[in-house]
Amino acid sequence: NVLGMDKRNLAHIHFWETAIIAGISLVAGLIFGIVFSKLAELWMVNILNGQTDFKLRIEGSAIRETILVFLVIFILILLSALRKMTMASPMELLRSEHTGEKPPKGNWLLALLGIVVLAIAYGLAVTIEDPVVALTWFFAAVILVIVATYLLFIAGSVTLCRILQKNKGFYYRKQHFISIASMSYRMKRNGAGLASICVLSTMVLVMLSSTICLYAGVENIMRERYPRDLSYEVHVSAPKYLNEKSEANWRQLMEETLHESHLTASDVLEYTSAFFYGKLEGHNFRMKDELIDMETNESTAFDVDEVYVAPLSVYNRATGEKETLNAGEALVAVYGGSYENNTDILSIHNDIQLNVKKVISNFKAIHMDGSVSTKVYYIFVPDFDEVAEKLAQYNLARYMTYYGCNLDGSDDAEMAAEGVLNNKFAALDASQQEGINYVRCESYAFNKESFYGAFGGLLVLGILLGIVFVFAAILIMYYKQVTEGYEDQSGFVVMQKVGMTKKDIRQSINSQILIVFFAPLLLAGLHLLFAFPMISKLLLLFGLNRTQFLAMVALGCYLMFAVFYIIVYKMTSGVYYRIVSVNNK
């Protein structure tokens, strides 16, 4: 502008500059995208446990939409540049390079607010126990963490600089003086960039640790949900329909199906049980229909556990134990928690009284129909028929019989057998279907594809978004060092003229980058640590109940990310050093 070009000439320069960059980006991006698309497809299909061929398909609509989206992006970039150019005057542009930002006011208040908001977010993450409630509050906690992170880095970093400046032993050293002085006058912009790096790093760690854990634990999740290769459950309205004749007929359908499908059964598990929702209060189980808040008249059904009552013989067959109980006694097993009754008496509906002979915690031997997102109680009794009849008078329990077995055939054969078994149950005549609420036939093979598709899709999404966020963080760090390097260049020239050596410059740069760039990594690790309880609760909704495994995966992801972060730190510090020392030869 000073040399005689008007804003129209500058607009032309901006236009052609943007057009050249857009052309290079689109052409090169489309070429590399097409070349690597098949490799990405094969990688994704492998994760999803699917099948594909090796034909390369190029969709014209995909190319058109890609070009359109990126053209819109580049047009917005051009318009933003033209707006800034139009609003700026030549003298402001000349002076802007030498004008530092004023530190934001009210640093202590904003820093304290950031600490309070972060404490609230951490409190939510640590104190919430119910997985459904955790899902409800997860996004609120995420927003609070993001807000607190920006407040702490924008206001807290200024406060930190002022504290360091007051420390004369630290501040008045040649390796610290320039870096701290320059940081304190541009920390509003600096803090926002550091907060963005911290937020992006936290997102990467949370997404990768959770999706990797889900995908690595998919077999365990499936085996807890489908403990046998092929099974059926028959749910009836009353215990009288669970008689020997009916159970023999249903068992015969399974045996006929296996014979016709040329499959051999092993590890057969067959049992009958009663099931209800309830809450243990003291030594009494309140059943689901009772769970109404008397003050608000609102249901508290979300705050319930699952309770199964089954014959003692089921426990002995499943575990190989030889427990014995007298009439009126019970063996209590708990999955997903601990037994909180300190007495030997257990009652249901304040009516059915049982003497607890033994309690087993972290019980996993039998999966009846329990959800791992809640605590599941198994009450094994010697006189199941009598207890089931007592439960029936309240009309609060459901009754079912289960038959499951492992098979020696292929996945296709197992899925075909499931279809045949479903058809056989559907073909029962009216007299045979009396009292049946519904029948569920399931096979491990049929559901494996959907599980791998769901968890594999989450892993692919986590990896792709992780890559995007990592590149975003790298770009922020890199261009931050480039711009600040040019801003600090003249200061280092002056300091070198008064005696600062290149070694001193390197030490000053390391001091600044250590303070600035390792704060986001440390705070991201702290975010991950406090988010861990909430993440583990959310994974329970997907069926994963392996807290120790999740902790190991999260720690591994953090260590790997820290190594990568240090590599980027080395690269950016080298860029900054080359810029500030270019005129110091």
PDB file of C-alpha atoms in Angstrom, residues 112-279:
ATOM      1  CA  LEU A 112     -10.337 -18.313  40.157  1.00  0.00           C
ATOM      2  CA  LEU A 113     -13.482 -18.752  38.044  1.00  0.00           C
ATOM      3  CA  GLY A 114     -11.622 -21.238  35.854  1.00  0.00           C
ATOM      4  CA  ILE A 115     -10.558 -23.246  38.900  1.00  0.00           C
ATOM      5  CA  VAL A 116     -14.132 -23.297  40.250  1.00  0.00           C
ATOM      6  CA  VAL A 117     -15.618 -24.383  36.907  1.00  0.00           C
ATOM      7  CA  LEU A 118     -12.972 -27.078  36.525  1.00  0.00           C
ATOM      8  CA  ALA A 119     -13.640 -28.317  40.067  1.00  0.00           C
ATOM      9  CA  ILE A 120     -17.365 -28.593  39.263  1.00  0.00           C
ATOM     10  CA  ALA A 121     -16.615 -30.578  36.093  1.00  0.00           C
ATOM     11  CA  TYR A 122     -14.221 -32.881  37.940  1.00  0.00           C
ATOM     12  CA  GLY A 123     -16.779 -33.326  40.712  1.00  0.00           C
ATOM     13  CA  LEU A 124     -19.418 -34.422  38.207  1.00  0.00           C
ATOM     14  CA  ALA A 125     -17.027 -36.891  36.597  1.00  0.00           C
ATOM     15  CA  VAL A 126     -15.936 -38.459  39.879  1.00  0.00           C
ATOM     16  CA  THR A 127     -19.171 -38.555  41.887  1.00  0.00           C
ATOM     17  CA  ILE A 128     -21.685 -39.858  39.324  1.00  0.00           C
ATOM     18  CA  GLU A 129     -22.185 -43.593  39.771  1.00  0.00           C
ATOM     19  CA  ASP A 130     -25.126 -44.449  37.516  1.00  0.00           C
ATOM     20  CA  PRO A 131     -24.117 -44.986  33.851  1.00  0.00           C
ATOM     21  CA  VAL A 132     -27.374 -43.522  32.528  1.00  0.00           C
ATOM     22  CA  VAL A 133     -26.877 -40.382  34.623  1.00  0.00           C
ATOM     23  CA  ALA A 134     -23.245 -40.241  33.455  1.00  0.00           C
ATOM     24  CA  LEU A 135     -24.416 -40.230  29.844  1.00  0.00           C
ATOM     25  CA  THR A 136     -26.835 -37.387  30.629  1.00  0.00           C
ATOM     26  CA  TRP A 137     -24.171 -35.228  32.262  1.00  0.00           C
ATOM     27  CA  PHE A 138     -21.206 -36.158  30.071  1.00  0.00           C
ATOM     28  CA  PHE A 139     -21.601 -33.359  27.523  1.00  0.00           C
ATOM     29  CA  ALA A 140     -22.267 -30.798  30.264  1.00  0.00           C
ATOM     30  CA  ALA A 141     -19.026 -31.857  31.939  1.00  0.00           C
ATOM     31  CA  VAL A 142     -17.177 -31.611  28.613  1.00  0.00           C
ATOM     32  CA  ILE A 143     -18.408 -28.034  28.063  1.00  0.00           C
ATOM     33  CA  LEU A 144     -17.414 -27.067  31.612  1.00  0.00           C
ATOM     34  CA  VAL A 145     -13.921 -28.520  31.092  1.00  0.00           C
ATOM     35  CA  ILE A 146     -13.488 -26.617  27.817  1.00  0.00           C
ATOM     36  CA  VAL A 147     -14.617 -23.326  29.379  1.00  0.00           C
ATOM     37  CA  ALA A 148     -12.386 -23.861  32.418  1.00  0.00           C
ATOM     38  CA  THR A 149      -9.401 -24.732  30.220  1.00  0.00           C
ATOM     39  CA  TYR A 150      -9.691 -21.495  28.242  1.00  0.00           C
ATOM     40  CA  LEU A 151     -10.151 -19.437  31.405  1.00  0.00           C
ATOM     41  CA  LEU A 152      -7.126 -21.024  33.048  1.00  0.00           C
ATOM     42  CA  PHE A 153      -4.838 -20.621  30.058  1.00  0.00           C
ATOM     43  CA  ILE A 154      -5.932 -17.091  29.126  1.00  0.00           C
ATOM     44  CA  ALA A 155      -6.191 -15.624  32.630  1.00  0.00           C
ATOM     45  CA  GLY A 156      -4.159 -18.139  34.588  1.00  0.00           C
ATOM     46  CA  SER A 157      -1.170 -17.936  32.239  1.00  0.00           C
ATOM     47  CA  VAL A 158      -1.057 -14.134  32.639  1.00  0.00           C
ATOM     48  CA  THR A 159      -1.200 -14.578  36.384  1.00  0.00           C
ATOM     49  CA  LEU A 160       1.621 -17.121  36.172  1.00  0.00           C
ATOM     50  CA  CYS A 161       3.758 -14.692  34.147  1.00  0.00           C
ATOM     51  CA  ARG A 162       3.200 -11.961  36.729  1.00  0.00           C
ATOM     52  CA  ILE A 163       4.148 -14.325  39.555  1.00  0.00           C
ATOM     53  CA  LEU A 164       7.332 -15.297  37.699  1.00  0.00           C
ATOM     54  CA  GLN A 165       8.137 -11.618  37.056  1.00  0.00           C
ATOM     55  CA  LYS A 166       7.895 -10.919  40.784  1.00  0.00           C
ATOM     56  CA  ASN A 167      10.395 -13.708  41.431  1.00  0.00           C
ATOM     57  CA  LYS A 168      13.570 -11.729  40.817  1.00  0.00           C
ATOM     58  CA  GLY A 169      15.812 -14.769  41.139  1.00  0.00           C
ATOM     59  CA  PHE A 170      13.968 -16.434  38.279  1.00  0.00           C
ATOM     60  CA  TYR A 171      12.926 -13.491  36.102  1.00  0.00           C
ATOM     61  CA  TYR A 172      16.179 -11.535  35.947  1.00  0.00           C
ATOM     62  CA  ARG A 173      18.113 -14.275  34.211  1.00  0.00           C
ATOM     63  CA  LYS A 174      19.052 -14.007  30.583  1.00  0.00           C
ATOM     64  CA  GLN A 175      17.422 -17.372  29.713  1.00  0.00           C
ATOM     65  CA  HIS A 176      14.102 -16.263  31.237  1.00  0.00           C
ATOM     66  CA  PHE A 177      13.890 -12.486  30.869  1.00  0.00           C
ATOM     67  CA  ILE A 178      12.945 -12.159  27.185  1.00  0.00           C
ATOM     68  CA  SER A 179      10.614 -15.158  27.054  1.00  0.00           C
ATOM     69  CA  ILE A 180       8.625 -14.194  30.183  1.00  0.00           C
ATOM     70  CA  ALA A 181       8.447 -10.505  29.226  1.00  0.00           C
ATOM     71  CA  SER A 182       7.195 -11.243  25.710  1.00  0.00           C
ATOM     72  CA  MET A 183       4.751 -13.890  26.908  1.00  0.00           C
ATOM     73  CA  SER A 184       3.087 -11.583  29.418  1.00  0.00           C
ATOM     74  CA  TYR A 185       2.190  -9.051  26.681  1.00  0.00           C
ATOM     75  CA  ARG A 186       0.648 -11.447  24.238  1.00  0.00           C
ATOM     76  CA  MET A 187      -0.822 -14.066  26.544  1.00  0.00           C
ATOM     77  CA  LYS A 188      -4.441 -13.437  25.550  1.00  0.00           C
ATOM     78  CA  ARG A 189      -3.728 -14.867  22.104  1.00  0.00           C
ATOM     79  CA  ASN A 190      -1.088 -17.224  23.471  1.00  0.00           C
ATOM     80  CA  GLY A 191      -3.423 -18.624  26.102  1.00  0.00           C
ATOM     81  CA  ALA A 192      -6.209 -19.299  23.611  1.00  0.00           C
ATOM     82  CA  GLY A 193      -3.809 -21.286  21.428  1.00  0.00           C
ATOM     83  CA  LEU A 194      -2.521 -23.290  24.390  1.00  0.00           C
ATOM     84  CA  ALA A 195      -6.069 -23.972  25.553  1.00  0.00           C
ATOM     85  CA  SER A 196      -6.960 -25.211  22.063  1.00  0.00           C
ATOM     86  CA  ILE A 197      -3.939 -27.522  22.113  1.00  0.00           C
ATOM     87  CA  CYS A 198      -4.974 -28.846  25.536  1.00  0.00           C
ATOM     88  CA  VAL A 199      -8.606 -29.414  24.498  1.00  0.00           C
ATOM     89  CA  LEU A 200      -7.606 -31.139  21.259  1.00  0.00           C
ATOM     90  CA  SER A 201      -5.090 -33.318  23.103  1.00  0.00           C
ATOM     91  CA  THR A 202      -7.722 -34.320  25.660  1.00  0.00           C
ATOM     92  CA  MET A 203     -10.183 -35.192  22.895  1.00  0.00           C
ATOM     93  CA  VAL A 204      -7.585 -37.386  21.205  1.00  0.00           C
ATOM     94  CA  LEU A 205      -6.775 -39.209  24.453  1.00  0.00           C
ATOM     95  CA  VAL A 206     -10.411 -39.762  25.430  1.00  0.00           C
ATOM     96  CA  MET A 207     -11.505 -40.944  21.971  1.00  0.00           C
ATOM     97  CA  LEU A 208      -8.583 -43.263  21.333  1.00  0.00           C
ATOM     98  CA  SER A 209      -8.502 -44.824  24.809  1.00  0.00           C
ATOM     99  CA  SER A 210     -12.258 -45.499  24.854  1.00  0.00           C
ATOM    100  CA  THR A 211     -12.601 -46.758  21.257  1.00  0.00           C
ATOM    101  CA  ILE A 212      -9.462 -48.923  21.443  1.00  0.00           C
ATOM    102  CA  CYS A 213     -10.696 -50.393  24.721  1.00  0.00           C
ATOM    103  CA  LEU A 214     -14.125 -51.133  23.250  1.00  0.00           C
ATOM    104  CA  TYR A 215     -12.714 -52.771  20.128  1.00  0.00           C
ATOM    105  CA  ALA A 216     -10.097 -54.788  22.016  1.00  0.00           C
ATOM    106  CA  GLY A 217     -12.745 -55.981  24.468  1.00  0.00           C
ATOM    107  CA  VAL A 218     -15.425 -56.836  21.912  1.00  0.00           C
ATOM    108  CA  GLU A 219     -14.958 -60.608  22.404  1.00  0.00           C
ATOM    109  CA  ASN A 220     -15.361 -60.280  26.173  1.00  0.00           C
ATOM    110  CA  ILE A 221     -18.434 -58.084  25.749  1.00  0.00           C
ATOM    111  CA  MET A 222     -20.004 -60.586  23.377  1.00  0.00           C
ATOM    112  CA  ARG A 223     -19.230 -63.589  25.549  1.00  0.00           C
ATOM    113  CA  GLU A 224     -20.813 -61.908  28.539  1.00  0.00           C
ATOM    114  CA  ARG A 225     -23.871 -61.039  26.475  1.00  0.00           C
ATOM    115  CA  TYR A 226     -23.952 -64.370  24.571  1.00  0.00           C
ATOM    116  CA  PRO A 227     -22.252 -66.975  26.791  1.00  0.00           C
ATOM    117  CA  ARG A 228     -23.291 -69.838  24.468  1.00  0.00           C
ATOM    118  CA  ASP A 229     -23.086 -70.120  20.669  1.00  0.00           C
ATOM    119  CA  LEU A 230     -26.822 -70.803  20.352  1.00  0.00           C
ATOM    120  CA  SER A 231     -29.532 -70.257  22.945  1.00  0.00           C
ATOM    121  CA  TYR A 232     -33.205 -69.612  23.477  1.00  0.00           C
ATOM    122  CA  GLU A 233     -35.132 -67.896  26.228  1.00  0.00           C
ATOM    123  CA  VAL A 234     -38.841 -68.493  26.776  1.00  0.00           C
ATOM    124  CA  HIS A 235     -40.516 -65.850  28.928  1.00  0.00           C
ATOM    125  CA  VAL A 236     -43.860 -66.789  30.459  1.00  0.00           C
ATOM    126  CA  SER A 237     -46.450 -64.891  32.469  1.00  0.00           C
ATOM    127  CA  ALA A 238     -46.614 -67.239  35.471  1.00  0.00           C
ATOM    128  CA  PRO A 239     -44.433 -69.989  37.001  1.00  0.00           C
ATOM    129  CA  LYS A 240     -47.089 -72.647  36.323  1.00  0.00           C
ATOM    130  CA  TYR A 241     -46.164 -72.528  32.632  1.00  0.00           C
ATOM    131  CA  LEU A 242     -42.586 -73.559  33.429  1.00  0.00           C
ATOM    132  CA  ASN A 243     -43.430 -77.245  33.853  1.00  0.00           C
ATOM    133  CA  GLU A 244     -41.476 -80.325  32.830  1.00  0.00           C
ATOM    134  CA  LYS A 245     -43.684 -81.002  29.803  1.00  0.00           C
ATOM    135  CA  SER A 246     -43.287 -77.510  28.332  1.00  0.00           C
ATOM    136  CA  GLU A 247     -39.549 -77.415  28.975  1.00  0.00           C
ATOM    137  CA  ALA A 248     -39.162 -80.851  27.362  1.00  0.00           C
ATOM    138  CA  ASN A 249     -41.022 -79.654  24.249  1.00  0.00           C
ATOM    139  CA  TRP A 250     -38.820 -76.561  23.924  1.00  0.00           C
ATOM    140  CA  ARG A 251     -35.683 -78.629  24.485  1.00  0.00           C
ATOM    141  CA  GLN A 252     -36.800 -81.029  21.753  1.00  0.00           C
ATOM    142  CA  LEU A 253     -37.084 -78.131  19.280  1.00  0.00           C
ATOM    143  CA  MET A 254     -33.451 -77.252  19.969  1.00  0.00           C
ATOM    144  CA  GLU A 255     -32.267 -80.844  19.620  1.00  0.00           C
ATOM    145  CA  GLU A 256     -34.178 -81.301  16.350  1.00  0.00           C
ATOM    146  CA  THR A 257     -32.678 -78.093  14.972  1.00  0.00           C
ATOM    147  CA  LEU A 258     -29.140 -79.174  15.824  1.00  0.00           C
ATOM    148  CA  HIS A 259     -29.700 -82.607  14.295  1.00  0.00           C
ATOM    149  CA  GLU A 260     -31.078 -81.140  11.062  1.00  0.00           C
ATOM    150  CA  SER A 261     -28.178 -78.656  10.889  1.00  0.00           C
ATOM    151  CA  HIS A 262     -25.568 -81.403  11.543  1.00  0.00           C
ATOM    152  CA  LEU A 263     -24.282 -79.594  14.629  1.00  0.00           C
ATOM    153  CA  THR A 264     -23.138 -81.088  17.915  1.00  0.00           C
ATOM    154  CA  ALA A 265     -23.912 -79.385  21.214  1.00  0.00           C
ATOM    155  CA  SER A 266     -21.478 -79.064  24.116  1.00  0.00           C
ATOM    156  CA  ASP A 267     -21.301 -77.098  27.400  1.00  0.00           C
ATOM    157  CA  VAL A 268     -25.069 -77.201  27.705  1.00  0.00           C
ATOM    158  CA  LEU A 269     -26.559 -74.870  30.306  1.00  0.00           C
ATOM    159  CA  GLU A 270     -30.269 -75.058  31.097  1.00  0.00           C
ATOM    160  CA  TYR A 271     -32.041 -73.277  33.908  1.00  0.00           C
ATOM    161  CA  THR A 272     -35.262 -71.685  35.063  1.00  0.00           C
ATOM    162  CA  SER A 273     -35.404 -68.374  36.894  1.00  0.00           C
ATOM    163  CA  ALA A 274     -37.608 -65.553  38.103  1.00  0.00           C
ATOM    164  CA  PHE A 275     -36.589 -61.990  37.411  1.00  0.00           C
ATOM    165  CA  PHE A 276     -37.599 -58.558  38.718  1.00  0.00           C
ATOM    166  CA  TYR A 277     -36.257 -55.023  39.096  1.00  0.00           C
ATOM    167  CA  GLY A 278     -35.640 -53.897  42.621  1.00  0.00           C
ATOM    168  CA  LYS A 279     -33.583 -51.904  45.089  1.00  0.00           C
TER     169      LYS A 279
END
